[in-house]
Structure formats: C-alpha cells, structure tokens
Coordinates of C-alpha atoms in Angstrom, one line a residue:
M5 CA -5.6 -71.5 -60.1
G6 CA -4.7 -67.9 -59.1
F7 CA -2.0 -66.3 -57.2
D8 CA -2.1 -67.3 -53.5
Y9 CA 0.0 -64.8 -51.4
F10 CA 0.1 -66.8 -48.3
M11 CA 1.6 -69.8 -50.2
N12 CA 3.9 -68.0 -52.6
P13 CA 7.6 -69.3 -52.6
V14 CA 9.1 -66.1 -52.0
A15 CA 7.8 -65.7 -48.4
E16 CA 9.1 -69.3 -47.8
K17 CA 12.5 -68.7 -49.1
I18 CA 13.0 -65.7 -47.1
G19 CA 11.7 -67.5 -44.1
W20 CA 8.7 -65.2 -43.4
F21 CA 6.4 -68.3 -43.6
P22 CA 8.3 -71.4 -43.0
K23 CA 7.7 -74.0 -45.6
H24 CA 5.9 -76.5 -43.4
M25 CA 3.4 -73.8 -42.1
P26 CA -0.2 -74.6 -43.1
R27 CA -2.4 -72.0 -44.9
E28 CA -4.5 -71.3 -42.0
E29 CA -1.8 -70.3 -39.7
R30 CA -0.1 -68.3 -42.2
V31 CA -3.3 -66.2 -42.5
L32 CA -3.1 -65.8 -38.7
V33 CA 0.4 -64.7 -38.7
H34 CA -0.1 -62.3 -41.5
K35 CA -3.0 -60.7 -39.6
L36 CA -0.6 -60.6 -36.3
D37 CA 1.9 -58.7 -38.6
L38 CA -0.8 -56.1 -39.4
L39 CA -2.3 -55.8 -36.0
I40 CA 0.9 -55.8 -33.8
L41 CA 3.7 -54.8 -36.2
V42 CA 1.9 -51.7 -37.8
F43 CA 1.0 -50.0 -34.5
A44 CA 4.1 -51.2 -32.4
C45 CA 6.4 -49.7 -35.4
F46 CA 4.7 -46.7 -36.0
S47 CA 4.3 -46.0 -32.3
T48 CA 8.1 -46.4 -31.6
W49 CA 9.1 -44.6 -34.6
A50 CA 7.2 -41.7 -33.4
N51 CA 8.6 -42.1 -29.7
T52 CA 12.0 -42.1 -31.0
L53 CA 11.3 -39.0 -33.3
D54 CA 10.1 -37.1 -30.3
V55 CA 12.6 -38.3 -28.0
N56 CA 15.5 -37.6 -30.3
A57 CA 14.2 -34.3 -31.5
I58 CA 15.8 -32.5 -28.6
Y59 CA 19.4 -33.4 -30.1
N60 CA 18.9 -32.2 -33.5
A61 CA 17.1 -28.9 -32.0
Y62 CA 20.3 -28.7 -29.8
V63 CA 22.6 -28.2 -32.9
S64 CA 19.9 -26.4 -34.9
G65 CA 19.7 -23.2 -32.6
M66 CA 18.2 -24.3 -29.3
L67 CA 21.5 -24.2 -27.6
D68 CA 21.9 -20.6 -28.2
D69 CA 18.2 -19.7 -27.8
L70 CA 17.9 -21.2 -24.4
Q71 CA 21.5 -20.9 -23.3
L72 CA 22.2 -24.6 -22.9
Y73 CA 25.8 -24.3 -22.4
G74 CA 28.2 -26.6 -20.5
N75 CA 26.6 -30.0 -19.3
K76 CA 23.0 -29.0 -19.7
L77 CA 22.3 -31.2 -22.5
N78 CA 23.4 -34.1 -20.4
Y79 CA 21.1 -32.9 -17.4
L80 CA 18.2 -32.6 -20.0
N81 CA 19.2 -36.2 -21.1
A82 CA 19.4 -37.3 -17.3
V83 CA 15.8 -35.9 -16.4
Y84 CA 14.3 -37.8 -19.1
F85 CA 15.6 -41.1 -18.0
I86 CA 14.9 -40.4 -14.3
G87 CA 11.1 -40.2 -15.5
T88 CA 11.6 -43.3 -17.4
I89 CA 13.5 -45.3 -14.7
I90 CA 10.7 -44.5 -12.2
F91 CA 7.8 -45.9 -14.4
Q92 CA 9.7 -48.8 -16.2
I93 CA 8.5 -51.9 -13.8
P94 CA 5.0 -50.4 -12.7
S95 CA 4.3 -49.9 -16.4
N96 CA 4.8 -53.5 -17.4
A97 CA 3.1 -54.7 -14.1
L98 CA 0.1 -52.6 -15.2
L99 CA 0.6 -54.1 -18.8
T100 CA -0.4 -57.5 -17.1
V101 CA -3.7 -56.5 -15.9
L102 CA -4.9 -53.5 -18.2
P103 CA -6.1 -53.5 -21.7
A104 CA -2.8 -52.8 -23.9
E105 CA -5.1 -51.5 -26.9
Y106 CA -6.1 -48.7 -24.5
Y107 CA -3.1 -48.4 -22.0
I108 CA -0.2 -47.9 -24.7
P109 CA -2.2 -45.4 -26.8
T110 CA -3.3 -43.3 -23.9
F111 CA 0.2 -42.8 -22.9
E112 CA 1.2 -42.1 -26.6
V113 CA -1.3 -39.1 -26.4
L114 CA 0.3 -37.7 -23.1
W115 CA 3.8 -38.0 -24.5
G116 CA 2.7 -36.2 -27.6
L117 CA 1.2 -33.3 -25.8
F118 CA 4.3 -33.0 -23.5
T119 CA 6.4 -32.9 -27.0
L120 CA 4.1 -30.1 -27.8
G121 CA 4.7 -28.3 -24.7
T122 CA 8.5 -28.1 -25.3
A123 CA 7.9 -26.2 -28.5
F124 CA 6.8 -23.3 -26.3
V125 CA 9.3 -23.4 -23.5
K126 CA 11.0 -20.3 -22.4
N127 CA 13.9 -21.3 -20.5
Y128 CA 16.0 -24.2 -19.4
N129 CA 13.7 -25.0 -16.3
Q130 CA 10.7 -25.2 -18.1
L131 CA 12.5 -27.5 -20.6
M132 CA 13.7 -29.8 -17.7
V133 CA 10.1 -30.2 -16.6
M134 CA 8.9 -31.0 -20.3
R135 CA 11.6 -33.6 -20.6
F136 CA 10.9 -35.4 -17.2
F137 CA 7.1 -35.8 -18.3
V138 CA 8.1 -37.0 -21.7
G139 CA 10.2 -39.6 -20.1
V140 CA 7.4 -40.8 -17.8
T141 CA 4.5 -41.0 -20.5
S142 CA 6.8 -42.4 -23.2
T143 CA 7.9 -45.4 -21.0
P144 CA 5.1 -47.8 -21.8
C145 CA 5.8 -47.5 -25.6
W146 CA 9.1 -49.5 -26.2
V147 CA 8.8 -51.8 -23.1
C148 CA 5.1 -52.4 -23.5
N149 CA 5.2 -53.0 -27.2
V150 CA 8.1 -55.3 -27.1
A151 CA 6.3 -57.4 -24.5
I152 CA 3.1 -57.7 -26.7
L153 CA 5.2 -58.3 -29.6
N154 CA 7.2 -61.3 -28.1
S155 CA 4.0 -62.8 -26.6
W156 CA 2.4 -63.9 -30.0
Y157 CA 5.1 -65.6 -32.2
R158 CA 6.7 -68.8 -32.5
K159 CA 10.5 -68.8 -31.7
Q160 CA 11.6 -69.1 -35.3
E161 CA 9.4 -66.0 -36.1
L162 CA 10.7 -63.8 -33.3
G163 CA 13.9 -62.6 -34.9
K164 CA 12.6 -61.2 -38.1
R165 CA 9.7 -59.6 -36.2
N166 CA 12.0 -58.1 -33.4
A167 CA 14.3 -57.0 -36.2
V168 CA 11.4 -55.1 -38.0
Y169 CA 10.2 -53.6 -34.9
Y170 CA 13.8 -52.5 -33.8
C171 CA 14.3 -50.7 -37.3
T172 CA 11.7 -48.1 -36.1
W173 CA 14.2 -46.9 -33.7
P174 CA 17.0 -45.9 -36.2
L175 CA 14.3 -44.6 -38.7
G176 CA 12.8 -42.3 -36.0
S177 CA 16.2 -40.9 -35.3
M178 CA 17.1 -40.6 -39.1
F179 CA 13.8 -38.8 -39.9
S180 CA 14.2 -36.5 -36.8
G181 CA 17.3 -35.1 -38.7
Y182 CA 15.5 -34.8 -42.1
L183 CA 12.5 -33.3 -40.4
Q184 CA 14.8 -30.7 -38.7
N185 CA 16.2 -29.7 -42.0
A186 CA 12.8 -29.2 -43.3
C187 CA 11.6 -27.2 -40.2
L188 CA 14.5 -24.8 -40.5
T189 CA 12.6 -23.5 -43.6
L190 CA 9.9 -22.4 -41.1
D191 CA 12.2 -20.4 -39.1
G192 CA 10.2 -17.2 -38.1
V193 CA 6.8 -18.5 -39.2
G194 CA 4.4 -17.5 -36.5
G195 CA 7.4 -16.1 -34.5
L196 CA 8.8 -19.3 -33.9
Q197 CA 12.3 -20.5 -34.3
G198 CA 12.8 -23.6 -36.6
W199 CA 13.9 -26.0 -33.9
R200 CA 10.4 -25.1 -32.1
W201 CA 8.6 -26.2 -35.2
L202 CA 10.3 -29.6 -35.1
F203 CA 8.4 -30.4 -31.8
I204 CA 5.1 -29.1 -33.2
M205 CA 5.5 -31.5 -36.3
C206 CA 6.6 -34.2 -34.2
T207 CA 3.1 -33.8 -32.1
V208 CA 1.2 -33.5 -35.3
I209 CA 2.9 -37.1 -36.2
T210 CA 2.5 -38.8 -32.9
L211 CA -1.4 -38.1 -31.8
P212 CA -2.9 -39.9 -35.0
I213 CA -1.0 -43.0 -34.4
S214 CA -2.6 -43.6 -31.1
F215 CA -5.8 -44.1 -32.7
I216 CA -4.3 -46.9 -34.8
G217 CA -3.7 -48.8 -31.4
I218 CA -7.0 -48.2 -30.0
F219 CA -8.7 -49.6 -32.9
F220 CA -6.4 -52.4 -34.1
F221 CA -3.8 -53.5 -31.3
P222 CA -4.5 -56.8 -29.5
N223 CA -3.7 -57.5 -26.2
V224 CA -1.9 -60.8 -25.1
P225 CA -3.3 -64.0 -26.6
S226 CA -4.9 -65.2 -23.4
R227 CA -6.7 -61.9 -22.9
C228 CA -7.4 -60.9 -26.6
N229 CA -10.7 -59.2 -27.4
S230 CA -9.6 -58.2 -30.8
R231 CA -12.5 -57.9 -33.3
W232 CA -10.1 -58.6 -36.2
L233 CA -9.4 -62.1 -35.1
T234 CA -12.0 -64.9 -35.3
P235 CA -12.8 -67.3 -32.3
R236 CA -10.7 -70.0 -34.3
E237 CA -7.7 -67.7 -34.9
K238 CA -7.7 -66.7 -31.2
E239 CA -7.6 -70.4 -30.4
L240 CA -5.0 -71.2 -33.0
A241 CA -2.8 -68.4 -31.7
Q242 CA -2.8 -69.7 -28.1
T243 CA -2.5 -73.5 -29.5
R244 CA 0.7 -72.8 -31.3
L245 CA 2.4 -70.8 -28.3
L246 CA 1.5 -73.7 -26.2
E247 CA 3.2 -76.3 -28.7
E248 CA 6.4 -73.8 -28.5
G249 CA 6.4 -74.0 -24.7
F250 CA 5.0 -70.4 -24.3
A251 CA 2.8 -70.4 -21.1
P252 CA -0.2 -68.2 -21.0
S253 CA -1.0 -65.4 -18.4
V254 CA -1.6 -67.0 -15.0
G255 CA -2.2 -63.5 -13.3
L256 CA -0.2 -60.9 -11.5
S257 CA 0.9 -61.7 -7.7
W258 CA 3.7 -61.1 -5.3
K259 CA 5.1 -64.4 -6.3
V260 CA 5.6 -63.2 -9.8
M261 CA 8.1 -60.6 -8.5
K262 CA 9.6 -63.2 -6.5
R263 CA 10.2 -65.4 -9.6
V264 CA 11.4 -62.3 -11.6
F265 CA 14.2 -61.3 -9.2
T266 CA 15.4 -65.1 -8.7
S267 CA 15.5 -65.9 -12.3
W268 CA 19.0 -66.2 -13.7
Q269 CA 17.6 -64.9 -16.9
T270 CA 16.8 -61.8 -15.5
W271 CA 20.2 -60.9 -14.3
V272 CA 22.3 -62.5 -17.0
F273 CA 20.4 -60.9 -19.8
F274 CA 20.2 -57.6 -17.8
I275 CA 23.9 -57.6 -17.8
L276 CA 24.4 -58.8 -21.7
A277 CA 21.6 -56.6 -22.9
N278 CA 22.9 -53.6 -21.4
L279 CA 26.6 -54.4 -22.6
F280 CA 25.1 -54.5 -26.1
W281 CA 23.1 -51.4 -25.8
Q282 CA 26.1 -49.4 -24.4
T283 CA 29.0 -50.5 -26.4
P284 CA 27.9 -48.8 -29.6
Y285 CA 27.1 -45.4 -27.5
A286 CA 29.7 -43.5 -29.6
A287 CA 27.5 -43.9 -32.8
G288 CA 24.9 -41.5 -31.2
T289 CA 25.7 -38.2 -29.5
P290 CA 29.4 -38.4 -29.7
Y291 CA 29.3 -38.9 -33.5
L292 CA 26.9 -36.0 -33.9
L293 CA 29.2 -33.7 -31.9
W294 CA 32.2 -34.9 -33.7
L295 CA 30.6 -33.8 -36.9
N296 CA 29.3 -30.7 -35.5
D297 CA 32.6 -29.7 -33.7
D298 CA 35.4 -31.1 -35.8
M299 CA 34.0 -31.5 -39.2
Y300 CA 31.5 -28.7 -39.9
P301 CA 32.3 -26.0 -37.2
A302 CA 31.1 -23.0 -39.1
Q303 CA 27.6 -23.5 -38.1
T304 CA 26.2 -22.2 -41.5
T305 CA 22.8 -23.4 -42.7
A306 CA 24.8 -25.7 -45.2
D307 CA 26.9 -27.1 -42.2
I308 CA 23.9 -27.6 -40.0
N309 CA 22.1 -29.5 -43.0
M310 CA 25.2 -31.7 -43.5
V311 CA 25.6 -32.6 -39.8
N312 CA 21.9 -33.6 -39.5
N313 CA 22.1 -35.6 -42.7
L314 CA 25.3 -37.2 -42.0
S315 CA 24.0 -38.1 -38.3
T316 CA 21.7 -40.5 -40.0
A317 CA 24.3 -42.6 -41.8
G318 CA 25.0 -45.1 -38.8
M319 CA 21.4 -45.4 -38.2
A320 CA 20.7 -46.3 -41.8
I321 CA 23.2 -49.0 -41.9
S322 CA 22.0 -50.2 -38.6
I323 CA 18.6 -51.2 -40.4
V324 CA 20.5 -53.3 -42.9
S325 CA 22.5 -55.1 -40.1
A326 CA 19.2 -55.8 -38.0
M327 CA 17.5 -57.5 -41.0
F328 CA 20.5 -59.4 -42.1
F329 CA 21.3 -60.8 -38.5
A330 CA 17.5 -61.5 -37.9
F331 CA 17.1 -63.7 -40.8
Y332 CA 20.4 -65.2 -40.3
S333 CA 19.8 -66.0 -36.7
D334 CA 16.4 -67.5 -37.5
W335 CA 17.9 -69.6 -40.1
R336 CA 20.6 -70.7 -37.8
G337 CA 18.4 -71.4 -34.8
N338 CA 20.5 -69.4 -32.4
R339 CA 21.2 -65.9 -31.5
W340 CA 24.5 -66.2 -30.0
D341 CA 26.9 -66.4 -33.1
S342 CA 25.4 -63.1 -34.9
M343 CA 26.0 -61.3 -31.2
F344 CA 29.6 -62.6 -31.1
L345 CA 30.5 -61.3 -34.4
A346 CA 29.0 -57.9 -33.6
G347 CA 30.8 -57.8 -30.3
I348 CA 34.3 -58.3 -31.9
L349 CA 33.5 -55.5 -34.4
V350 CA 32.4 -53.1 -31.7
L351 CA 35.7 -53.8 -29.6
V352 CA 37.8 -53.0 -32.7
C353 CA 35.8 -49.7 -33.4
N354 CA 36.1 -48.6 -30.0
V355 CA 39.6 -49.1 -29.9
I356 CA 40.1 -47.0 -32.9
L357 CA 38.2 -44.3 -31.3
L358 CA 40.2 -44.5 -28.1
V359 CA 43.5 -44.1 -30.1
W360 CA 41.9 -41.1 -31.8
N361 CA 45.0 -40.0 -33.6
V362 CA 44.0 -41.5 -36.9
S363 CA 42.5 -40.0 -40.0
N364 CA 39.0 -38.7 -40.2
G365 CA 38.3 -41.4 -42.7
A366 CA 39.1 -44.0 -39.8
K367 CA 37.2 -42.2 -37.3
F368 CA 34.1 -42.1 -39.7
F369 CA 34.4 -45.8 -40.4
A370 CA 34.6 -46.6 -36.7
F371 CA 31.4 -44.5 -36.1
I372 CA 29.4 -45.9 -38.9
A373 CA 30.6 -49.5 -38.1
L374 CA 29.2 -48.8 -34.5
G375 CA 26.0 -48.1 -36.1
F376 CA 26.1 -51.5 -38.0
C377 CA 26.8 -53.3 -34.5
N378 CA 23.4 -51.8 -33.3
G379 CA 21.8 -54.3 -35.6
P380 CA 21.9 -57.3 -33.6
I381 CA 20.7 -55.7 -30.5
N382 CA 17.3 -56.8 -31.1
L383 CA 18.4 -60.5 -30.9
V384 CA 19.0 -60.1 -27.2
I385 CA 15.1 -59.4 -26.8
A386 CA 14.1 -62.5 -28.8
W387 CA 16.7 -64.6 -26.6
V388 CA 14.9 -63.3 -23.4
A389 CA 11.5 -64.1 -24.9
E390 CA 12.7 -67.6 -25.9
S391 CA 14.3 -68.4 -22.6
L392 CA 11.6 -67.1 -20.4
A393 CA 8.8 -68.8 -22.6
Y394 CA 7.7 -70.9 -19.7
D395 CA 6.3 -67.9 -17.7
L396 CA 4.6 -64.8 -19.5
E397 CA 4.5 -62.5 -16.3
V398 CA 8.1 -63.1 -15.5
R399 CA 9.0 -62.5 -19.1
T400 CA 6.9 -59.3 -19.2
I401 CA 8.4 -57.8 -16.0
A402 CA 11.9 -59.0 -16.6
L403 CA 12.1 -57.2 -19.9
A404 CA 11.0 -54.0 -17.9
V405 CA 14.0 -54.7 -15.5
I406 CA 16.3 -55.1 -18.4
N407 CA 15.2 -52.0 -19.9
M408 CA 15.5 -50.0 -16.8
G409 CA 19.0 -51.1 -16.5
W410 CA 19.4 -49.3 -20.0
A411 CA 17.6 -46.2 -18.7
I412 CA 19.7 -46.0 -15.6
L413 CA 23.0 -46.2 -17.7
A414 CA 21.5 -43.7 -20.0
L415 CA 21.0 -41.4 -17.2
V416 CA 24.4 -41.9 -15.4
L417 CA 27.1 -42.6 -18.1
P418 CA 26.5 -39.2 -20.2
L419 CA 27.0 -37.6 -16.6
A420 CA 29.9 -39.8 -15.6
V421 CA 31.9 -40.7 -18.8
W422 CA 30.3 -38.9 -21.8
Q423 CA 30.3 -35.2 -20.5
T424 CA 29.3 -32.7 -23.2
V425 CA 32.5 -30.6 -22.3
D426 CA 34.8 -33.3 -23.4
A427 CA 33.4 -33.6 -26.9
P428 CA 34.6 -34.6 -29.3
R429 CA 37.6 -36.7 -27.6
Y430 CA 35.8 -38.3 -24.8
W431 CA 39.1 -39.8 -23.5
V432 CA 37.2 -41.4 -20.5
G433 CA 34.2 -42.3 -22.6
Y434 CA 36.2 -44.3 -25.0
I435 CA 38.3 -46.1 -22.3
F436 CA 35.1 -47.2 -20.7
S437 CA 33.8 -48.5 -24.0
V438 CA 36.8 -50.6 -24.9
A439 CA 36.6 -52.0 -21.4
I440 CA 32.9 -53.1 -21.6
S441 CA 33.3 -54.2 -25.2
A442 CA 35.8 -56.8 -23.9
L443 CA 33.3 -57.9 -21.3
E444 CA 30.6 -58.0 -23.7
V445 CA 32.5 -60.7 -25.7
I446 CA 33.3 -62.7 -22.4
M447 CA 29.7 -62.5 -21.5
I448 CA 28.0 -64.0 -24.3
P449 CA 28.9 -67.7 -23.5
V450 CA 27.0 -67.5 -20.1
P451 CA 23.5 -67.8 -21.1
I452 CA 24.3 -70.5 -23.5
Y453 CA 25.8 -72.5 -20.7
M454 CA 22.9 -71.7 -18.4
E455 CA 20.2 -72.8 -20.8
R456 CA 22.3 -76.2 -21.5
R457 CA 22.4 -76.7 -17.7
D458 CA 18.8 -76.3 -17.3
K459 CA 18.2 -78.6 -20.0
R460 CA 20.5 -81.3 -18.5
L461 CA 18.7 -80.9 -15.2
G462 CA 15.3 -81.0 -16.6
L463 CA 14.5 -77.5 -15.3
H464 CA 11.4 -75.4 -16.1
Q465 CA 9.1 -78.2 -16.6
I466 CA 5.9 -76.3 -15.1
E467 CA 2.9 -77.7 -13.8
K468 CA 0.0 -77.7 -16.3
S469 CA -2.5 -76.9 -13.7
S470 CA -0.7 -73.5 -12.9
V471 CA -1.0 -72.8 -16.7
V472 CA -4.5 -73.8 -17.4
S473 CA -6.7 -73.9 -14.4
T474 CA -5.7 -70.8 -12.7
G475 CA -4.7 -68.5 -15.5
L476 CA -6.6 -69.0 -18.6
D477 CA -9.9 -66.9 -19.4
D478 CA -12.7 -68.2 -21.6
V479 CA -10.7 -68.1 -24.7
S480 CA -7.8 -69.8 -23.3
L481 CA -10.1 -72.5 -21.9
D482 CA -11.3 -73.3 -25.6
V483 CA -7.7 -73.9 -26.4
A484 CA -7.4 -76.2 -23.3
N485 CA -10.5 -78.1 -24.5
S486 CA -9.0 -78.5 -28.0
L487 CA -5.7 -80.0 -27.0
S488 CA -4.9 -83.4 -28.7
A489 CA -5.0 -86.8 -26.7
N490 CA -1.3 -86.7 -26.4
D491 CA -1.6 -83.1 -24.8
V492 CA -4.3 -84.2 -22.4
E493 CA -1.9 -87.1 -21.4
K494 CA 0.8 -84.6 -20.6
K495 CA -1.7 -82.5 -18.7
D496 CA -2.6 -85.5 -16.4
M497 CA 1.2 -85.9 -16.0
G498 CA 1.3 -82.5 -14.6
V499 CA 4.1 -80.9 -16.8
V500 CA 4.7 -79.0 -19.9
V501 CA 8.2 -79.9 -21.6
V502 CA 9.7 -76.5 -22.7
T503 CA 11.1 -76.7 -26.2
E504 CA 14.9 -76.1 -26.4
V505 CA 16.0 -72.6 -27.7

C-alpha cells in the first residue's frame, strides 16, 4: 500500500490532524487549509507589507524628501487608524450578508491602488489623504479574514491555524525591510527615489493576490458556494462545527448588536486582547528608531541597510514563538497558561527599557524578547472564537469591536505616550508599558472565572430552533436532516449544549 498523506504519522504527532480524525475529515481539513489559509495569509502578508512600508520608507529618504519632521510620522499613523476605526464594525457587519469571496478581494484591490498612489505624492498633505484611504480600504483584510478563519475549524484546530495566519504579520513587516533595501538600488530609476519604488513594488505584489480570493476563498460554512468543496464536504464541515457547539449563521438584526454589547466576552476580551497587543509596542517603531538614532546614526547606505535588516529580528522570533505556543496551547487544551508566561516576560522587558541606563545588549535583548511576546497574541483570537462558539454573528462583530479597540489605541497612544520627538528614550511610553503589563497579568484569570461561572450556571444553552429553522440555508438544512437520532432528540428538547473550552 502506498503512502497516504492524510494518514501519515508525522501530521498526527505534531497535532495537525488529531489521531482519532477519520480520513474523510482530514481531506476536508486539508482542503480548508488550502482554500482559507492560503488566501488569508497572502492577503494579510501583503496588507502588512503595504501598511508598514511607510516606516521603512521614512528611514530611507522619505523623511527629508517630504519634510516629515517633528511628529508628522505620528500624524500619518493617526490618520491611517482613523480610516480603520470608522470602518471596523460596518465591515464585519457587511461580511455577515455579503459573499466574502468577492467582498474581501475587492477591498484588497482598492488598498493596492491607494498604496500605488502613495508612490507619487508630492507633499505631506497628499500623503495624509493616501494614508486615510489605505486605512479604510485595508480594514476588511485582517478583521474579515480572521472571522472567516475562525468559522470553519474545531476548537483543537484553531490555535495552530491562527498561529499560521498570525505569522503573516511579522513576515510582512520583515519583508518590507528587505524589499526597501532592494528598492534602494532603484533610486533614480524613472526619476523616482528608492522609497517611492517600495510602494510601487508593494502594489505589484498586492493586486494579483486578490484574484486568489475571488477564485478560491469560501464564505462561512452555512453560506458556502465554493466550487472546490463537494456537497458532502459542505455538510461535513457544518456537522463537525455543530458537534463542537459552533452555531451556524442566523442572520443579521438589531438583536445581534444588542447581544454583542451585552456579552461579557466582548468587553473582557476587548480589554485583554488590547493589553496583549499594546504591551509589546516597543518592539515596533521605538525599536526601529533606537536602531536609527542610537546604534546607526550616520545614515550611510550601509547604516540604513543595517537598520532595515535588524528591525526584522523581533518579527522573526515572534514567528517561532507563535508556532510554539499555538501547538503547546492546542495540546494543553487551554490558552491562558501560554499567555501568562508571555505576560510575565513582557513585564520584565518593559521594566528594563524603563530603567534605560543599561547596556545596549540588555536593551537589544528587551526589544527582541518583546518580539517573542508578540507570538501568543493570536491565542486571544482563538479564545474569543471558542468562548463565543454559540453565536456566529456575535463572534464576527465582537472580533471587529475588539480590533477597533486596537485601532483606537494605535491612533491615540503614539500621539499621547509614544511621540516621535521623545525617541529613543520614550520615558512616558515605558512608564505606560510597565503599568499595562502588570494589568495584563492581573487580567488573565478574569475570562477563566467567567467561563467557569457560565458552565456552572448552565448558560449559553441556546434554542435549536433559533439555529436550525431561522438561520440555515439549503446546505445547512442538509446538515440538519443528517443529524443522528441523539441530535434529533436534543433538537426536540430545544437546546444545544456548548462544549467546554
């Protein structure tokens, strides 16, 4: 008998396919990985590349060419996030009614065109306009992709897939630095500076990726029309989610918004996720400007190349961290212990940077270790998906609310506590980081307590009629008709018991 990829022991040992998973389900999961992860990862990688290109361009000639002195970089950052904030919740609300395979790629084309426009701006005001529209049009990328990704997999599969998806963010940031170095060799070609070529190349990369989404990306399981999945596979996809307590779509209404804003998950994870997103902040722009101002201030071509290359180190280690903690947390069956370890480390690193009067080696360790602490961030998203398994619409919009918090903080904090004129010392920024790092560690037990309380009280046992009769399309009804006798008995009882996280 020949080698069977789907039944190979290596995939079982690393936990990609659980040992008990039948071959038919493994084939389905493999297809989902190709259909969902490939586009979602390439799309987000291109988005991160395009969004972060401005920071590499800033230290590679844009600063002087457009006279971006003082806090203008922060204002450019702010106007980008204003565009993102405005469209966060509307974007995911639209996702619940529009076909994802057309909606997300369309906006990818739009942000690619605005990125191209950035290459030809003549002054600061034109650059502000481009950054605003890049913010608006790139919004559906992360927040919609992550909603679709977390709508197809079992709970024990979510950690690893979210980690793979997360890795596209540091890879995009890393590649931006490498691409800028390559574009410096084009300086003067066509009468354009090297940093302008960076935005042109970003567009050339971005636009073709949108067609992958149009042809391959599926919608949520209950509204899936993918030509690449058979009717039986669509049925199996929904059946296995029902077994995990993941409810199908029941449609968008004002009641959904009420459930979003009265759910404890929305607000607890809003706080926890945004603490985890903000505490390693120094691994980004502050680290880049420390390299640029203190370590390689001469601004020779060799220095610029070194800054762009070293700026990717924290991103590289976050990829290793993300994969390690994803496999570990799936194996452990919980998310909190990995997040607690990262919380302790991020606190130590921010204390080192607050002290500041330490060796450059100690500072470098702190910046890089903060990059390592970025790895477990994706576990928060998996935890949100698991905790809100019983309501797809609430889960989708709650993810947008949580991410909107990140965008608001990304807008406010650089202006309030991470002002460019304070670089590289950032005294106020590091005081703030130490404070929220301590709060982060204290906050981790809260969702654990709330989930155990809900289980004890028997909450989130939702009526089957609200899941089956009102919200399922024809494909979903096939799943409902294929339920076992035991499931039919549960249907008659009127409840679905949500599996413990």
